[in-house]
Coordinates of C-alpha atoms and ligand atoms in Angstrom, one line a residue:
M183 CA -93.4 -121.3 -152.8
I184 CA -91.4 -122.8 -149.9
H185 CA -87.7 -122.1 -150.0
L186 CA -86.6 -125.6 -149.2
S187 CA -82.9 -125.0 -148.7
T188 CA -83.8 -123.0 -145.6
I189 CA -85.6 -125.9 -143.9
P190 CA -83.4 -128.4 -141.9
V191 CA -84.4 -132.0 -142.0
E192 CA -83.7 -132.6 -138.3
D193 CA -85.5 -131.1 -135.3
K194 CA -85.2 -127.3 -135.1
T195 CA -84.7 -127.3 -131.4
A196 CA -83.1 -129.6 -128.9
K197 CA -86.5 -130.0 -127.2
A198 CA -88.5 -131.1 -130.2
P199 CA -89.5 -134.8 -129.8
S200 CA -87.8 -137.3 -132.0
W201 CA -89.7 -139.3 -134.5
K202 CA -89.5 -142.3 -132.2
E203 CA -91.1 -140.4 -129.4
L204 CA -93.9 -139.2 -131.7
L205 CA -94.3 -142.8 -132.9
S206 CA -94.6 -144.1 -129.4
Q207 CA -97.4 -141.5 -128.7
S208 CA -99.4 -142.3 -131.8
R209 CA -101.9 -144.7 -130.1
L210 CA -104.9 -142.8 -128.7
S211 CA -108.6 -143.2 -128.0
T212 CA -111.4 -141.7 -130.0
Q213 CA -112.3 -139.3 -127.2
A214 CA -108.7 -138.1 -126.9
L215 CA -108.5 -137.5 -130.6
L216 CA -111.8 -135.5 -130.6
Q217 CA -110.5 -133.5 -127.7
E218 CA -107.2 -132.7 -129.5
V219 CA -109.1 -131.3 -132.5
G220 CA -111.5 -129.2 -130.4
L221 CA -114.7 -131.4 -130.7
E222 CA -116.7 -132.6 -127.7
N223 CA -118.3 -135.3 -129.8
H224 CA -118.8 -136.3 -133.4
P225 CA -122.0 -137.6 -135.1
L226 CA -120.1 -140.4 -136.9
A227 CA -117.7 -141.5 -134.2
S228 CA -117.8 -144.9 -132.5
N229 CA -115.5 -145.8 -129.5
S230 CA -116.4 -149.5 -130.2
A231 CA -115.0 -149.3 -133.7
E232 CA -111.5 -149.1 -132.1
S233 CA -111.9 -152.8 -131.3
L234 CA -112.1 -153.5 -135.0
F235 CA -109.0 -151.5 -135.8
E236 CA -107.2 -149.5 -133.2
L237 CA -106.9 -145.8 -133.6
R238 CA -103.4 -144.5 -134.4
A239 CA -102.4 -141.0 -135.5
P240 CA -99.2 -139.2 -134.8
K241 CA -99.2 -135.7 -133.4
P242 CA -97.8 -133.9 -136.5
Y243 CA -100.8 -135.4 -138.5
I244 CA -103.3 -134.4 -135.8
E245 CA -102.0 -130.9 -135.9
K246 CA -102.9 -130.6 -139.5
I247 CA -106.6 -131.2 -138.7
E248 CA -108.6 -128.0 -138.7
Y249 CA -109.6 -127.3 -135.1
G250 CA -113.3 -127.7 -134.5
N251 CA -114.2 -129.0 -138.0
P252 CA -116.0 -132.3 -137.9
N253 CA -115.8 -132.7 -141.7
D254 CA -112.1 -132.2 -141.9
P255 CA -110.8 -134.6 -144.6
L256 CA -107.8 -135.7 -142.4
L257 CA -109.9 -136.3 -139.4
L258 CA -112.3 -138.5 -141.4
Q259 CA -109.5 -140.8 -142.5
V260 CA -108.5 -141.8 -138.9
L261 CA -111.7 -141.4 -136.9
P262 CA -113.3 -144.7 -135.8
Q263 CA -116.8 -144.6 -137.2
Q264 CA -120.1 -146.3 -136.4
A265 CA -120.4 -147.3 -140.1
E266 CA -117.5 -149.7 -139.7
H267 CA -119.8 -152.1 -138.0
N268 CA -122.1 -152.4 -141.0
K269 CA -121.9 -155.7 -142.9
V270 CA -122.0 -154.7 -146.6
E271 CA -122.3 -157.3 -149.4
G272 CA -119.1 -157.5 -151.5
F273 CA -116.9 -156.2 -148.7
S274 CA -114.6 -158.8 -147.1
S275 CA -111.6 -159.2 -144.8
D276 CA -109.2 -160.1 -147.7
P277 CA -110.6 -158.3 -150.7
L278 CA -107.4 -159.0 -152.8
D279 CA -107.0 -162.7 -151.9
E280 CA -103.5 -161.9 -150.8
A281 CA -103.3 -165.1 -148.7
D282 CA -103.3 -167.1 -152.1
Y283 CA -100.1 -165.4 -153.2
S284 CA -97.9 -165.8 -150.2
P285 CA -95.5 -168.8 -150.9
I286 CA -93.2 -167.8 -148.0
K287 CA -93.9 -166.1 -144.7
G288 CA -93.6 -162.3 -145.1
L289 CA -93.5 -162.4 -148.9
I290 CA -96.3 -161.9 -151.5
H291 CA -95.5 -162.9 -155.1
K292 CA -98.4 -161.8 -157.2
Y293 CA -96.8 -160.1 -160.3
K294 CA -94.2 -161.9 -162.4
N295 CA -91.1 -159.8 -161.9
R296 CA -91.9 -158.1 -158.6
V297 CA -92.2 -159.4 -155.0
L298 CA -93.6 -157.6 -152.0
L299 CA -92.2 -158.0 -148.6
I300 CA -94.5 -157.4 -145.6
A301 CA -91.6 -155.5 -144.0
S302 CA -93.5 -154.4 -140.9
S303 CA -96.7 -155.3 -139.0
T304 CA -97.7 -151.8 -137.8
C305 CA -98.2 -148.3 -139.0
V306 CA -97.9 -145.0 -137.2
I307 CA -101.3 -144.0 -138.6
N308 CA -104.2 -146.4 -139.0
C309 CA -106.3 -145.4 -142.0
R310 CA -109.8 -146.6 -141.6
Y311 CA -110.1 -147.6 -145.2
C312 CA -106.9 -149.7 -145.2
F313 CA -107.3 -152.9 -147.3
R314 CA -104.9 -154.6 -144.9
R315 CA -106.8 -153.6 -141.7
S316 CA -107.6 -157.3 -141.1
F317 CA -104.3 -158.7 -142.5
P318 CA -102.9 -161.4 -140.2
Y319 CA -99.7 -159.5 -139.5
S320 CA -98.8 -161.7 -136.6
E321 CA -98.4 -164.6 -139.0
H322 CA -95.9 -162.5 -141.1
R323 CA -93.9 -160.9 -138.3
Q324 CA -90.2 -161.4 -139.1
S325 CA -86.9 -161.4 -137.2
K326 CA -83.6 -161.1 -139.1
S327 CA -83.2 -164.8 -139.3
D328 CA -86.8 -165.3 -140.4
W329 CA -86.1 -163.1 -143.4
Q330 CA -83.5 -165.5 -144.8
E331 CA -86.2 -167.8 -146.3
A332 CA -87.8 -164.8 -148.1
L333 CA -84.4 -163.5 -149.2
N334 CA -83.5 -167.0 -150.5
Y335 CA -86.7 -167.1 -152.5
I336 CA -85.8 -163.8 -154.2
R337 CA -82.2 -165.1 -154.8
K338 CA -83.5 -168.2 -156.5
N339 CA -86.2 -166.4 -158.6
Q340 CA -84.0 -164.7 -161.3
Q341 CA -87.1 -163.1 -162.9
V342 CA -87.6 -160.9 -159.8
S343 CA -86.2 -157.5 -160.8
E344 CA -88.0 -155.3 -158.3
V345 CA -88.5 -155.8 -154.5
I346 CA -91.2 -153.8 -152.8
L347 CA -91.2 -153.1 -149.1
S348 CA -94.7 -152.6 -147.8
G349 CA -96.5 -153.4 -144.6
G350 CA -97.7 -152.0 -142.3
D351 CA -95.1 -149.3 -142.9
P352 CA -91.5 -150.3 -143.6
L353 CA -90.3 -146.9 -142.3
I354 CA -91.5 -147.7 -138.8
H355 CA -88.3 -149.7 -138.2
N356 CA -85.2 -148.0 -136.9
N357 CA -82.4 -147.4 -139.4
D358 CA -80.3 -150.3 -138.3
Y359 CA -83.0 -152.9 -139.0
L360 CA -84.4 -151.3 -142.1
F361 CA -81.0 -150.8 -143.8
W362 CA -79.9 -154.3 -142.8
L363 CA -82.8 -155.7 -144.9
L364 CA -82.3 -153.1 -147.7
K365 CA -78.6 -154.1 -147.9
E366 CA -79.4 -157.8 -148.1
I367 CA -81.7 -157.1 -151.1
D368 CA -79.3 -154.6 -152.6
Q369 CA -76.7 -157.5 -152.9
I370 CA -79.0 -159.7 -155.0
S371 CA -77.6 -159.1 -158.5
H372 CA -80.8 -159.6 -160.6
V373 CA -82.8 -157.1 -158.5
T374 CA -82.4 -153.7 -160.2
R375 CA -84.9 -151.6 -158.2
I376 CA -86.1 -151.4 -154.6
R377 CA -89.4 -149.7 -153.9
I378 CA -90.6 -148.6 -150.5
H379 CA -94.3 -147.9 -149.9
S380 CA -94.9 -145.5 -147.1
R381 CA -97.6 -143.4 -145.6
L382 CA -95.4 -142.8 -142.5
I383 CA -93.3 -140.3 -144.5
V384 CA -96.5 -138.2 -145.0
S385 CA -97.8 -138.5 -141.5
L386 CA -94.5 -138.3 -139.7
P387 CA -91.9 -136.8 -142.1
Q388 CA -89.5 -136.3 -139.2
R389 CA -88.7 -140.0 -139.8
I390 CA -86.4 -139.0 -142.7
D391 CA -83.6 -138.2 -140.3
A392 CA -79.8 -137.8 -140.9
G393 CA -79.1 -141.5 -140.3
F394 CA -81.7 -142.5 -142.9
L395 CA -80.2 -140.1 -145.5
Q396 CA -76.6 -141.2 -144.8
S397 CA -77.6 -144.9 -145.0
L398 CA -79.0 -144.4 -148.5
D399 CA -75.5 -143.8 -149.7
Q400 CA -74.7 -147.5 -148.9
L401 CA -77.2 -148.8 -151.5
N402 CA -76.4 -149.3 -155.1
K403 CA -79.8 -150.1 -156.6
A404 CA -82.3 -147.5 -157.8
I405 CA -84.6 -146.5 -154.9
I406 CA -88.2 -145.5 -155.3
I407 CA -90.4 -144.3 -152.5
V408 CA -94.1 -144.4 -153.2
M409 CA -95.7 -142.2 -150.6
H410 CA -99.4 -142.2 -149.8
S411 CA -101.2 -138.9 -149.5
N412 CA -104.8 -138.4 -150.2
H413 CA -105.2 -134.6 -149.6
A414 CA -103.0 -131.5 -150.0
N415 CA -103.6 -130.6 -146.3
E416 CA -101.5 -133.6 -145.4
L417 CA -98.4 -132.0 -146.9
G418 CA -96.3 -129.3 -145.1
D419 CA -92.9 -127.8 -144.5
E420 CA -91.5 -130.9 -142.8
L421 CA -92.5 -133.2 -145.7
A422 CA -91.1 -130.6 -148.2
A423 CA -87.8 -130.7 -146.4
A424 CA -87.8 -134.5 -146.3
T425 CA -88.6 -134.8 -150.1
Q426 CA -86.0 -132.2 -150.9
H427 CA -83.3 -134.3 -149.2
L428 CA -84.5 -137.5 -150.8
N429 CA -84.5 -135.9 -154.2
E430 CA -80.9 -134.8 -153.6
K431 CA -80.1 -138.5 -152.9
N432 CA -81.6 -139.4 -156.3
V433 CA -84.6 -141.2 -154.8
T434 CA -87.5 -141.3 -157.2
L435 CA -90.6 -140.0 -155.4
L436 CA -94.1 -140.9 -156.5
N437 CA -97.5 -140.6 -154.7
Q438 CA -100.5 -142.9 -154.7
S439 CA -103.9 -141.9 -153.4
V440 CA -107.2 -143.7 -152.7
L441 CA -110.3 -142.0 -153.9
L442 CA -112.4 -141.6 -150.7
R443 CA -115.9 -140.3 -150.1
S444 CA -116.0 -137.0 -148.2
V445 CA -112.2 -136.8 -148.2
N446 CA -111.0 -136.2 -151.8
D447 CA -114.0 -137.0 -154.1
K448 CA -113.8 -133.7 -156.0
A449 CA -111.6 -133.0 -159.0
E450 CA -110.6 -129.7 -157.5
T451 CA -109.3 -131.4 -154.3
L452 CA -107.3 -133.9 -156.3
A453 CA -105.9 -131.1 -158.6
Q454 CA -104.7 -129.2 -155.5
L455 CA -103.0 -132.4 -154.3
S456 CA -101.2 -133.0 -157.6
E457 CA -100.0 -129.3 -157.7
A458 CA -98.9 -129.5 -154.1
L459 CA -97.0 -132.7 -154.7
F460 CA -95.2 -131.3 -157.7
D461 CA -94.1 -128.3 -155.6
I462 CA -92.3 -130.7 -153.3
G463 CA -90.7 -132.8 -156.0
V464 CA -93.2 -135.7 -156.0
L465 CA -95.1 -137.0 -159.1
P466 CA -98.7 -138.3 -158.8
Y467 CA -98.7 -142.0 -159.8
Y468 CA -102.0 -143.8 -159.0
L469 CA -105.5 -142.9 -157.9
F470 CA -107.0 -146.1 -156.6
I471 CA -110.6 -147.2 -156.4
L472 CA -111.2 -148.3 -152.8
D473 CA -110.4 -152.0 -152.2
R474 CA -113.6 -153.5 -150.8
I475 CA -112.4 -154.2 -147.2
A476 CA -115.1 -154.9 -144.6
G477 CA -115.7 -151.8 -142.5
A478 CA -114.8 -149.3 -145.2
A479 CA -117.9 -149.3 -147.4
H480 CA -118.8 -145.7 -146.4
F481 CA -115.6 -144.5 -148.1
E482 CA -116.4 -146.0 -151.5
V483 CA -116.9 -143.8 -154.6
P484 CA -118.6 -145.9 -157.4
I485 CA -116.6 -146.4 -160.6
P486 CA -118.9 -144.3 -162.9
E487 CA -118.5 -141.3 -160.5
A488 CA -114.8 -142.0 -160.1
K489 CA -114.4 -141.8 -163.9
A490 CA -116.3 -138.5 -164.1
I491 CA -114.1 -137.0 -161.4
H492 CA -111.0 -138.3 -163.1
K493 CA -112.1 -136.9 -166.5
E494 CA -112.6 -133.5 -164.9
L495 CA -109.2 -133.8 -163.3
Q496 CA -107.6 -134.5 -166.7
A497 CA -109.2 -131.4 -168.0
S498 CA -107.7 -129.2 -165.3
L499 CA -104.1 -130.5 -165.2
P500 CA -101.2 -131.2 -167.6
G501 CA -101.0 -134.9 -168.3
Y502 CA -97.9 -135.5 -166.1
L503 CA -99.8 -134.3 -163.0
V504 CA -102.8 -136.7 -163.6
P505 CA -102.5 -139.9 -161.6
K506 CA -103.7 -143.1 -163.3
L507 CA -107.1 -144.2 -162.2
A508 CA -106.8 -147.9 -161.4
I509 CA -108.4 -150.7 -159.5
E510 CA -106.8 -153.9 -158.1
I511 CA -108.8 -156.9 -159.2
P512 CA -107.9 -160.2 -157.5
G513 CA -106.3 -162.7 -159.9
Q514 CA -105.2 -160.0 -162.4
K515 CA -101.5 -160.0 -163.2
S516 CA -101.2 -156.2 -162.8
K517 CA -103.3 -153.3 -161.6
T518 CA -106.2 -152.6 -163.9
S519 CA -106.3 -149.0 -165.4
I520 CA -109.7 -147.5 -165.8
S521 CA -109.7 -145.7 -169.1
H522 CA -112.1 -143.2 -170.7
H523 CA -113.8 -144.1 -174.0
I524 CA -113.3 -141.9 -177.0
D525 CA -116.2 -139.5 -177.3
E526 CA -118.2 -140.9 -180.3
A527 CA -119.6 -137.4 -180.9
I528 CA -116.1 -136.2 -181.8
F529 CA -115.0 -139.4 -183.6
P530 CA -118.3 -140.8 -185.2
Ligands
LIG33 S1 -100.4 -146.5 -143.5 FE1 -101.0 -147.8 -145.2 S2 -100.9 -149.9 -144.4 FE2 -101.0 -148.5 -142.7 S3 -103.1 -148.3 -142.2 FE3 -102.7 -146.6 -143.6 S4 -103.1 -147.4 -145.6 FE4 -103.0 -149.2 -144.2

C-alpha cells in the first residue's frame, strides 16, 4: 500500500522537468522509442506507420515499459506497427459516424442531455487503437472566440445537463485556457455536471499541478474525471499522488479501458487493473470493445471472447470493481452494454 500523504504532487526537486517540458518532448521516432526501451528492432514495428498517425509518448510513460521486452503491454499501445497498413473490411476512418452529430464546430451532440466538446486537437500520447486517430481535428480547432458559438448552443439547449470535455486531451491545455473554458461552462445554470475525459492524467500525471488543483476551487458544478488506463503497469506513485489530491477536491474519479489484443485480453490482467485503480481511489467504469477504426484491426478482441473474459472477471472481483462491458454502435442513443444471459442450466 502506498502512503499517499507522503507523496508531493509537484516535482520533488527543482531540476525535475515540468509537465510542459515533458509534453514538448513527447514526439519521437519509432527508432528512438525502441532505443529508449532497450530494443534494437521489433518484429512488428513500422517506421512508415508514423505517417498514418505520428508517434507520441511522454517520458514518464516510456519509463514504465519493461526494458528489453518486445511484448510489453505499454509498448504495444504506442508502437507504430506494420499491421496498421492493412485494409480490413468493416474498419473505417470514422467508425462512430461522429461527423453526423456535429451541429457546431468543436461540439458533438449525440446523446439527449449531454454534449461533448472537442476541447483539444492533440494528445501527449498517441494510442495506436484510438478511434479518433483520423479525426479532422484541424476543422475543430478552437480559439476562445470560436468557443462562443458552442457555448451559445449549450446555453440555448436547456436539456443539456452535462458537458463532456474530450479531444484530443483537454488537459493538454495550460491552466489559464482550460479553466477559462471550464468557468464559462460552470456559469450555465442548467448544466449540473462537467466531465473531463483524459488519458494524459495517466501518461503524464505531473499535469495535475498546484495551479490545476487551486483552480478547481473556482468551479461550482460537480466535476468528474474519466481517466483512461488499460493496464495496471500504467499506474504509479505520481498518479496515486494526483488522484489523492483530486479526491480531496471532491472530484469523482472513474476509469475506462479498451479491451485490446495482447495488451489486456486476460481476466487476470483486468482484475489487477481494477484492484490497482481502487487502491488509488478510482472506480472502474467501462471496458469497451474496440471501435473499428482503420489501422487498428490487430487490436480487436471478438465479442464472444470479450464476453468470456468479462464473465471470468466478474467471478474474480466484487461487483463494484467490474467495469461494464460495452460497445458504441453508431446511431444508438447511448453506449450499448453487453450482458450475459442467465445460465439455463441453473434456471431451466
Ligand atoms: S489519449 Fe485518447 S484521444 Fe488521444 S490518442 Fe489516446 S485514446 Fe486517442
